CSV table of C-alpha atoms in Angstrom, one decimal:
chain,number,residue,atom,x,y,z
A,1,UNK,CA,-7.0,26.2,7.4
A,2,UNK,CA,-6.1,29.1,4.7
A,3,UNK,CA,-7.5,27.9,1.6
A,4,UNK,CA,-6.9,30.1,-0.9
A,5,UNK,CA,-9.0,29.3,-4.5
A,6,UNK,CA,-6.6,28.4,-7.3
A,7,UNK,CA,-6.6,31.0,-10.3
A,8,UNK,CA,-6.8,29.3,-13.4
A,9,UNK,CA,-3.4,29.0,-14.3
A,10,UNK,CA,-2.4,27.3,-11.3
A,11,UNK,CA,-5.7,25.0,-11.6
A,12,UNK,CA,-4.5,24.2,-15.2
A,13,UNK,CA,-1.3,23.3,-14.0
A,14,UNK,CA,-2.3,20.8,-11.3
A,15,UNK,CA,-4.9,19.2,-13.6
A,16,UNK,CA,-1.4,19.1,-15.6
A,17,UNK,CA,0.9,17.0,-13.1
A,18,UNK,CA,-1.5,15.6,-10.9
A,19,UNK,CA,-0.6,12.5,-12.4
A,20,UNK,CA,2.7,12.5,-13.2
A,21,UNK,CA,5.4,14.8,-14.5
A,22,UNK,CA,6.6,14.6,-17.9
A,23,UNK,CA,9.6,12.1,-17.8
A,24,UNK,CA,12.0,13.6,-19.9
A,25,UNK,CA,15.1,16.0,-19.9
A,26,UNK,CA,13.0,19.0,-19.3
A,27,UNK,CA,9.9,18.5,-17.6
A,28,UNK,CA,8.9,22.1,-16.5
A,29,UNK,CA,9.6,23.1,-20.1
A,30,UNK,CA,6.8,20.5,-20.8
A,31,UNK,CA,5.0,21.0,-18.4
A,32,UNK,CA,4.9,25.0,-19.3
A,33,UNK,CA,4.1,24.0,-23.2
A,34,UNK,CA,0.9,21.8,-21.9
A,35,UNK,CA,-0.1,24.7,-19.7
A,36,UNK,CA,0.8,27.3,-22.4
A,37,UNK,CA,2.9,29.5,-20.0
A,38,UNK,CA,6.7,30.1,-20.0
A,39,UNK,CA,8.9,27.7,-18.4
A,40,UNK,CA,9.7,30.1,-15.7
A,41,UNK,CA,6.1,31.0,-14.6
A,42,UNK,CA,5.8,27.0,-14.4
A,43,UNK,CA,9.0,26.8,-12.0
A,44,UNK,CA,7.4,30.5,-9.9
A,45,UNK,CA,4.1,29.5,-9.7
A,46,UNK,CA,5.4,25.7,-8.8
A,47,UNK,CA,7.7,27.7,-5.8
A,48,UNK,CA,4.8,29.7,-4.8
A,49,UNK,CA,2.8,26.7,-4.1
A,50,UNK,CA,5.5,24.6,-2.0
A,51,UNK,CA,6.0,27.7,-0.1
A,52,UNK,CA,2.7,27.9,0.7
A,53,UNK,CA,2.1,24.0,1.6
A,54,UNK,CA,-0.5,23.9,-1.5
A,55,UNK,CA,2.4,21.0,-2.8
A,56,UNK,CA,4.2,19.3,0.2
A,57,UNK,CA,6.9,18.0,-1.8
A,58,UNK,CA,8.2,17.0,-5.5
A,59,UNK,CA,9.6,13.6,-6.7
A,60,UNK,CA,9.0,9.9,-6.2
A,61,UNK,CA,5.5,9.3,-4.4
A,62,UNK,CA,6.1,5.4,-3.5
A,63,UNK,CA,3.7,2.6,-3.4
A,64,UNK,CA,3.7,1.5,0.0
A,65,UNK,CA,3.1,-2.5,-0.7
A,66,UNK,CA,5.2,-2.5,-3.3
A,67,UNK,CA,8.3,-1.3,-1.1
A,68,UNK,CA,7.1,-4.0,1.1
A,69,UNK,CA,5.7,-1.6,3.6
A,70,UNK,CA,2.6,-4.1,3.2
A,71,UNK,CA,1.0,-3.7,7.4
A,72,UNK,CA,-0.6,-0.6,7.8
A,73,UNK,CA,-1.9,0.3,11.4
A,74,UNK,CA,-4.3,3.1,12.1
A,75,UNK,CA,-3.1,4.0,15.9
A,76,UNK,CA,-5.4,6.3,17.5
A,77,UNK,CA,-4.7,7.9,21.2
A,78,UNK,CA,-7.0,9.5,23.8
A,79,UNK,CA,-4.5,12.4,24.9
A,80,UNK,CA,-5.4,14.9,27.1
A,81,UNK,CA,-6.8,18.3,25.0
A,82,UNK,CA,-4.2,20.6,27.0
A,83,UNK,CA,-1.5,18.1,25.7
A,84,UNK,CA,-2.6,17.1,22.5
A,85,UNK,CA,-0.7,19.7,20.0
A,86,UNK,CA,2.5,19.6,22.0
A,87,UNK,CA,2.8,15.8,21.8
A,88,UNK,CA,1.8,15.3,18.7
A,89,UNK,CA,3.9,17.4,16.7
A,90,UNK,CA,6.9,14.6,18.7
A,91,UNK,CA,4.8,11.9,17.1
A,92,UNK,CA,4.4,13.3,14.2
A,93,UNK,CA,8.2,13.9,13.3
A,94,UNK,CA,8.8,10.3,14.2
A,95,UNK,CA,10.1,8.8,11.1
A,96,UNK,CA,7.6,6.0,10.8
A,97,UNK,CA,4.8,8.0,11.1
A,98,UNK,CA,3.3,8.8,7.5
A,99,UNK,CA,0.0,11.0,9.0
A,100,UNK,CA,-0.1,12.4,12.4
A,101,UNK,CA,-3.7,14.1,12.9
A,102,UNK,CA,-5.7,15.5,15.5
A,103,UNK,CA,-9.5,14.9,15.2
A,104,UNK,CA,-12.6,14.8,17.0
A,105,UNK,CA,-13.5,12.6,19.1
A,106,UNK,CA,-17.1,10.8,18.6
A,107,UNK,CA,-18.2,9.6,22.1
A,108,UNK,CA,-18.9,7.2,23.0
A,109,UNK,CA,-18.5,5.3,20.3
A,110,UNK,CA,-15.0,6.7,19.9
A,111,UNK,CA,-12.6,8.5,22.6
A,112,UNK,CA,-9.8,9.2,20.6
A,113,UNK,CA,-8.8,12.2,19.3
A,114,UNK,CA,-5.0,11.7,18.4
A,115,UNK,CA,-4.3,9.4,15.0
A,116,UNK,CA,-0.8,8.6,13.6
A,117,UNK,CA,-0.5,6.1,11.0
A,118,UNK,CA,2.3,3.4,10.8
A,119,UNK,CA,3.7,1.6,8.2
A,120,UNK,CA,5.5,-1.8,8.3
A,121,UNK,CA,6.8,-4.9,6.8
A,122,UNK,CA,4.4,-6.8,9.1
A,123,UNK,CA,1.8,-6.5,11.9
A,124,UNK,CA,4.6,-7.0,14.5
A,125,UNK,CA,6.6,-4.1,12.9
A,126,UNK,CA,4.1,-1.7,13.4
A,127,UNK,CA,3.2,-2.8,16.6
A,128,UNK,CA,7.4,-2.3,18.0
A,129,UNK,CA,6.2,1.1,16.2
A,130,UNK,CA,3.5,1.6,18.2
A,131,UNK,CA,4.7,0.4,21.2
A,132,UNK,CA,7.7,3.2,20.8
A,133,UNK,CA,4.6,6.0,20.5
A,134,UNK,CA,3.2,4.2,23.7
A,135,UNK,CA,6.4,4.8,25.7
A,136,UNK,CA,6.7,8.6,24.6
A,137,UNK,CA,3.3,9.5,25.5
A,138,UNK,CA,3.3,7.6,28.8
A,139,UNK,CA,0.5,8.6,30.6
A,140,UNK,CA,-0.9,11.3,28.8
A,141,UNK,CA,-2.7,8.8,26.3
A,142,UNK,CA,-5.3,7.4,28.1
A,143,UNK,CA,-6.1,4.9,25.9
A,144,UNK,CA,-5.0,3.8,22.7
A,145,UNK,CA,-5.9,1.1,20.2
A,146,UNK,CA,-4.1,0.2,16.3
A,147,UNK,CA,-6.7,-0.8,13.6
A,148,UNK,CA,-5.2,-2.6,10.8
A,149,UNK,CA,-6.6,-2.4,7.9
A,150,UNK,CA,-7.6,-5.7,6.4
A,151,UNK,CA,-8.7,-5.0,2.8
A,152,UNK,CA,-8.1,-2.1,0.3
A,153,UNK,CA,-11.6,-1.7,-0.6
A,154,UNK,CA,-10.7,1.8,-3.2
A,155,UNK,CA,-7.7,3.3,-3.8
A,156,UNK,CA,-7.4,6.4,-6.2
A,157,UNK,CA,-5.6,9.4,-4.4
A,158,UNK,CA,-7.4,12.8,-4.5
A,159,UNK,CA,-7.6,14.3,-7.7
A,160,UNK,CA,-9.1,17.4,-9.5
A,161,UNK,CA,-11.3,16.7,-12.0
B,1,UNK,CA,11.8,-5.2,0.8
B,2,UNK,CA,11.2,-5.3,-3.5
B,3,UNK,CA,13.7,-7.8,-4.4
B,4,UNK,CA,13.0,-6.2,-8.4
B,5,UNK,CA,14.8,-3.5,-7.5
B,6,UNK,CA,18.8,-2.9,-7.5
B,7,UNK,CA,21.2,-0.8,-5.8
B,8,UNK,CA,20.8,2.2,-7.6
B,9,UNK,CA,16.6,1.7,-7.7
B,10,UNK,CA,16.8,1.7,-4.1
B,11,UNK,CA,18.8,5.2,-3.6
B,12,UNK,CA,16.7,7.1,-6.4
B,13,UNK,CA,14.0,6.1,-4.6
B,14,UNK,CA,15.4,6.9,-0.9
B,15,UNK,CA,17.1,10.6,-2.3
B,16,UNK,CA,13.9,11.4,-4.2
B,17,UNK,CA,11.0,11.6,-2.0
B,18,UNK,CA,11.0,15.4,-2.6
B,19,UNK,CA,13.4,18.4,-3.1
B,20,UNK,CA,13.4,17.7,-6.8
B,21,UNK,CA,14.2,21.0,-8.2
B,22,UNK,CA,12.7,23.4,-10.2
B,23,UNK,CA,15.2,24.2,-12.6
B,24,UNK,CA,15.8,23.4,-16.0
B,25,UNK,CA,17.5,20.1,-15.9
B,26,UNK,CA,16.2,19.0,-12.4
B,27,UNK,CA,17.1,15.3,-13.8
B,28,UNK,CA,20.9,16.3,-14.3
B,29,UNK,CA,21.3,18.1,-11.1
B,30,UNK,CA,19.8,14.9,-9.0
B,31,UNK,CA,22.2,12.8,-11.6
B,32,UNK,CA,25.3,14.3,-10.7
B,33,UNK,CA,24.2,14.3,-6.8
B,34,UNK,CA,23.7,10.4,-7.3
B,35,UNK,CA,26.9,10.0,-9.8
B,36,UNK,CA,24.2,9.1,-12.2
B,37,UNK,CA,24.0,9.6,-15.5
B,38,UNK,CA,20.7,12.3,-17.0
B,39,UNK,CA,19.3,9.9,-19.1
B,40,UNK,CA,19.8,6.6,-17.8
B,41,UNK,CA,18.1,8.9,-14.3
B,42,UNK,CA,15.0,8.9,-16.4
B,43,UNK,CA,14.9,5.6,-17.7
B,44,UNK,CA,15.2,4.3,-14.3
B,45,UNK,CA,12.3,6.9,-12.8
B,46,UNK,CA,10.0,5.8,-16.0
B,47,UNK,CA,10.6,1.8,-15.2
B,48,UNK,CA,9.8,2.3,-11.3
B,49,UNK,CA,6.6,4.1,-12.4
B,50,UNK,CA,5.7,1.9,-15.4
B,51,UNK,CA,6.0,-1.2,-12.5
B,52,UNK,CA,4.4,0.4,-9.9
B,53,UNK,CA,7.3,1.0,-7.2
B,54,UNK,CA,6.2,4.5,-7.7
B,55,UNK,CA,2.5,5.4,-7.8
B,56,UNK,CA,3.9,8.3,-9.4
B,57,UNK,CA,6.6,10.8,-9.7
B,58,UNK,CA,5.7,14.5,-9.3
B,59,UNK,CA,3.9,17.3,-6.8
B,60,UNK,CA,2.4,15.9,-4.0
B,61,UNK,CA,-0.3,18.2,-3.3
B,62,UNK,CA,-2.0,19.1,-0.4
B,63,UNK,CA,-6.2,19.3,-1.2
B,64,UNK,CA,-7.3,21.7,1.6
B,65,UNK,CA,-4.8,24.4,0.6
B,66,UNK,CA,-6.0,23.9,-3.1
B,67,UNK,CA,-9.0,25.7,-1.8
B,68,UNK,CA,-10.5,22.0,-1.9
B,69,UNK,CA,-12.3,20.1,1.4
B,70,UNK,CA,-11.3,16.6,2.6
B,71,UNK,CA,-11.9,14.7,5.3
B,72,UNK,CA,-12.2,11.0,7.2
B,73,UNK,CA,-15.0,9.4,8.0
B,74,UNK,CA,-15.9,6.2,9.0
B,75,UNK,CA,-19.1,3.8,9.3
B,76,UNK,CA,-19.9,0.7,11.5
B,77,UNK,CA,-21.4,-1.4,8.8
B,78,UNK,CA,-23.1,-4.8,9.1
B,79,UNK,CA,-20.7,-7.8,8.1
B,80,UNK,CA,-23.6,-9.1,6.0
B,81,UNK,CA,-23.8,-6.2,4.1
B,82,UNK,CA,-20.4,-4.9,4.0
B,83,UNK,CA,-19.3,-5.7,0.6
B,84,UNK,CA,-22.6,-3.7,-0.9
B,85,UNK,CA,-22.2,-0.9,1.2
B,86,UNK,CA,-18.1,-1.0,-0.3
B,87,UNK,CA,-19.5,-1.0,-3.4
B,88,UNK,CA,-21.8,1.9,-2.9
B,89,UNK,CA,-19.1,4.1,-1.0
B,90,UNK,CA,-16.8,3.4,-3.6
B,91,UNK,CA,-18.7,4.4,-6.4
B,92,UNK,CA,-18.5,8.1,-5.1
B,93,UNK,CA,-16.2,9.9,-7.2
B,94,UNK,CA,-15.2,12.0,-3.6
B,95,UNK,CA,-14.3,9.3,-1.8
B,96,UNK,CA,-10.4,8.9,-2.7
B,97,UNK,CA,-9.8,5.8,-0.2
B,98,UNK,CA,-11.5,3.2,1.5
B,99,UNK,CA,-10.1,0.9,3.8
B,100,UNK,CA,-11.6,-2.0,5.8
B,101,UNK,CA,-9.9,-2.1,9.3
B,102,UNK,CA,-10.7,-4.3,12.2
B,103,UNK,CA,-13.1,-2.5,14.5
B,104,UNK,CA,-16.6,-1.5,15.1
B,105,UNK,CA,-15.7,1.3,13.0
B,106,UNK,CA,-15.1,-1.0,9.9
B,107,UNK,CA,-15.3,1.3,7.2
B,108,UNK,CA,-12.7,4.3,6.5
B,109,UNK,CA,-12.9,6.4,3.4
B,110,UNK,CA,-11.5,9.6,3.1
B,111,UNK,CA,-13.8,12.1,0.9
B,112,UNK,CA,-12.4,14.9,-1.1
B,113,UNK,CA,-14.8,17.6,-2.6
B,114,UNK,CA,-13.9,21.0,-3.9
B,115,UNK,CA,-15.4,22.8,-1.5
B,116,UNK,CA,-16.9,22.2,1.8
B,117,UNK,CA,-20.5,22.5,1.1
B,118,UNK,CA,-19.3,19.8,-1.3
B,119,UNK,CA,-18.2,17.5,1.2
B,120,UNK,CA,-21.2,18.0,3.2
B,121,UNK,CA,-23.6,17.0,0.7
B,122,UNK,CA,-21.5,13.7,-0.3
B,123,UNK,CA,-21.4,12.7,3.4
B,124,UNK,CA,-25.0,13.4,3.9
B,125,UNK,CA,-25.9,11.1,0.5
B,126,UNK,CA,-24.0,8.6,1.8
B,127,UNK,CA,-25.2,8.3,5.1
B,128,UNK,CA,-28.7,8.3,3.2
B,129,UNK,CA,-28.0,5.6,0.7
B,130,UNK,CA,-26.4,3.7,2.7
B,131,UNK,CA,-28.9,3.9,6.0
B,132,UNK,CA,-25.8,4.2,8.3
B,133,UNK,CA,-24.5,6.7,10.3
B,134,UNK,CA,-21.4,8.4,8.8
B,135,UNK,CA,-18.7,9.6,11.8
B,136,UNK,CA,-16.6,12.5,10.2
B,137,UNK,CA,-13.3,13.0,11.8
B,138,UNK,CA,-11.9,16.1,9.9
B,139,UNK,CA,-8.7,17.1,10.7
B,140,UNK,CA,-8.6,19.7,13.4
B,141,UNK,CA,-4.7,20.0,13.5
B,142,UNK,CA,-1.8,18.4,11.5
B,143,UNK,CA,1.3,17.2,12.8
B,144,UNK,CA,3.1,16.3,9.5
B,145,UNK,CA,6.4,16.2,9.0
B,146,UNK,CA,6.8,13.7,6.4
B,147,UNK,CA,7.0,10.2,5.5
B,148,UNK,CA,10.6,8.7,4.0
B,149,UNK,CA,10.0,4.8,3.3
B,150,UNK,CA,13.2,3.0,3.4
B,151,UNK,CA,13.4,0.8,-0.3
């Protein structure tokens, strides 16, 4: 993946609304004062970065549990390598998929090499969920297998520091 | 779903999972797409973050293209010991999340480093502190298109 390094100013202003915008009438203009950059280098730069998938989106980032969406399944695949890209981008665009990933597989321990997450109001709702994934990749997932997750053991997003 | 919330909670929250815009007034413009009014826009954003509906309202960045590393990885860890080995794990400043999920594989933390020598290292001390073998599972292709949770 491109990675390009940040240049200071654009480091500054992630360290600046990683947490949180200012919530007020004018938040780049806040944002830029923090910063210590005009407002309209705050809104370019800001641009720049969306364009570039460095931010994937701005607004409301919502706690899943407290939504209700408390059942999370981890549904991995085995799909076939020549398949894999072409299938998951359908999985992925589904709209109860919140990640869609392809990683290695680590055999034997683990044969799976396709992962979309699910969220739900209950066990049951992810697995309909997963069920639907099961009926669009048919045969081409070899096997499959959801793992709920039973305990939140840390939570604290990825941050610069 | 959140029974705290009201009618217009619920559609600030659906309409505002991203497109804010970067103008001047980004509140107002929303506002007046939601027949809202500015301020009482921001009131409402501040209360669904000050109660935790909202982790948070802002950029949702994306690590890897920040020049930083991140990945998932996952142990098999003994039952007896599981809650010591959390501990350990957790105290890592890298690791970002750790989930328990029902499996061999019963430990999943994702680890974020700013660069990926970085990452390396932390999954290496891990695995050593821990005496457990660390699976990484870094993503080799993304199929995102994005999450909307209905409120």
């Amino acid at each position: 993946m491109n990675a390009p390094s940040l240049d200071p100013v654009d480091r500054a202003l992630v360290l600046a609304s990683q947490d949180g915008l200012p919530l007020c009438r004018e938040p780049w203009r806040a944002l830029a004062e923090q910063v210590g950059i005009p407002e309209a280098e705050v809104i370019a730069r800001l641009q720049r970065m969306l364009d570039q998938g460095a931010i994937r989106r701005i607004g409301a980032i919502p706690n899943h549990y407290r939504l209700g969406y408390t059942a999370n399944g981890m549904s991995v695949w085995d799909v076939t390598d020549e398949r894999v890209d072409e299938l998951g981008m359908v999985i992925g665009a589904l709209p109860f998929v919140s990640h869609c990933y392809r990683r290695p597989r680590a055999l034997p321990i683990w044969p799976y090499n396709l992962f979309a997450m699910v969220h739900g109001q209950s066990r049951d709702a992810v697995a309909e969920k997963v069920a639907v994934i099961a009926g669009i990749l048919g045969p081409e997932a070899r096997a499959h297998q959801t793992l709920y997750s039973s305990r939140i053991l840390k939570k604290s997003g990825l941050r610069l520091k | 779903m959140n029974p705290a919330l009201d009618d217009t909670d619920r559609t600030i929250v659906n309409a505002l999972q991203g497109g804010f815009p970067l103008v001047p007034r980004p509140f107002a413009v929303v506002a007046a797409s939601l027949g809202l009014d500015e301020d009482d826009l921001i009131e409402r954003v501040r209360r669904l973050v000050g109660n935790g509906v909202l982790s948070r309202f802002g950029p949702l960045f994306q690590a890897e293209r920040l020049g930083g590393a991140v990945t998932l990885a996952a142990m098999a860890v003994p039952e007896a010991r599981f809650d010591a080995v959390a501990e350990m794990v957790g105290a890592f400043p890298e690791v970002a999340h750790n989930y328990q999920r029902e499996h061999t594989l019963n430990m999943w933390f994702v680890v974020a480093a700013e660069t990926p020598a970085g990452l390396a290292e932390t999954l290496t001390r891990i695995g050593v502190l821990t005496g457990l073998a660390v699976h990484n599972f870094p993503r080799l292709a993304e199929y995102y298109i994005g999450l909307r949770l209905d409120a």
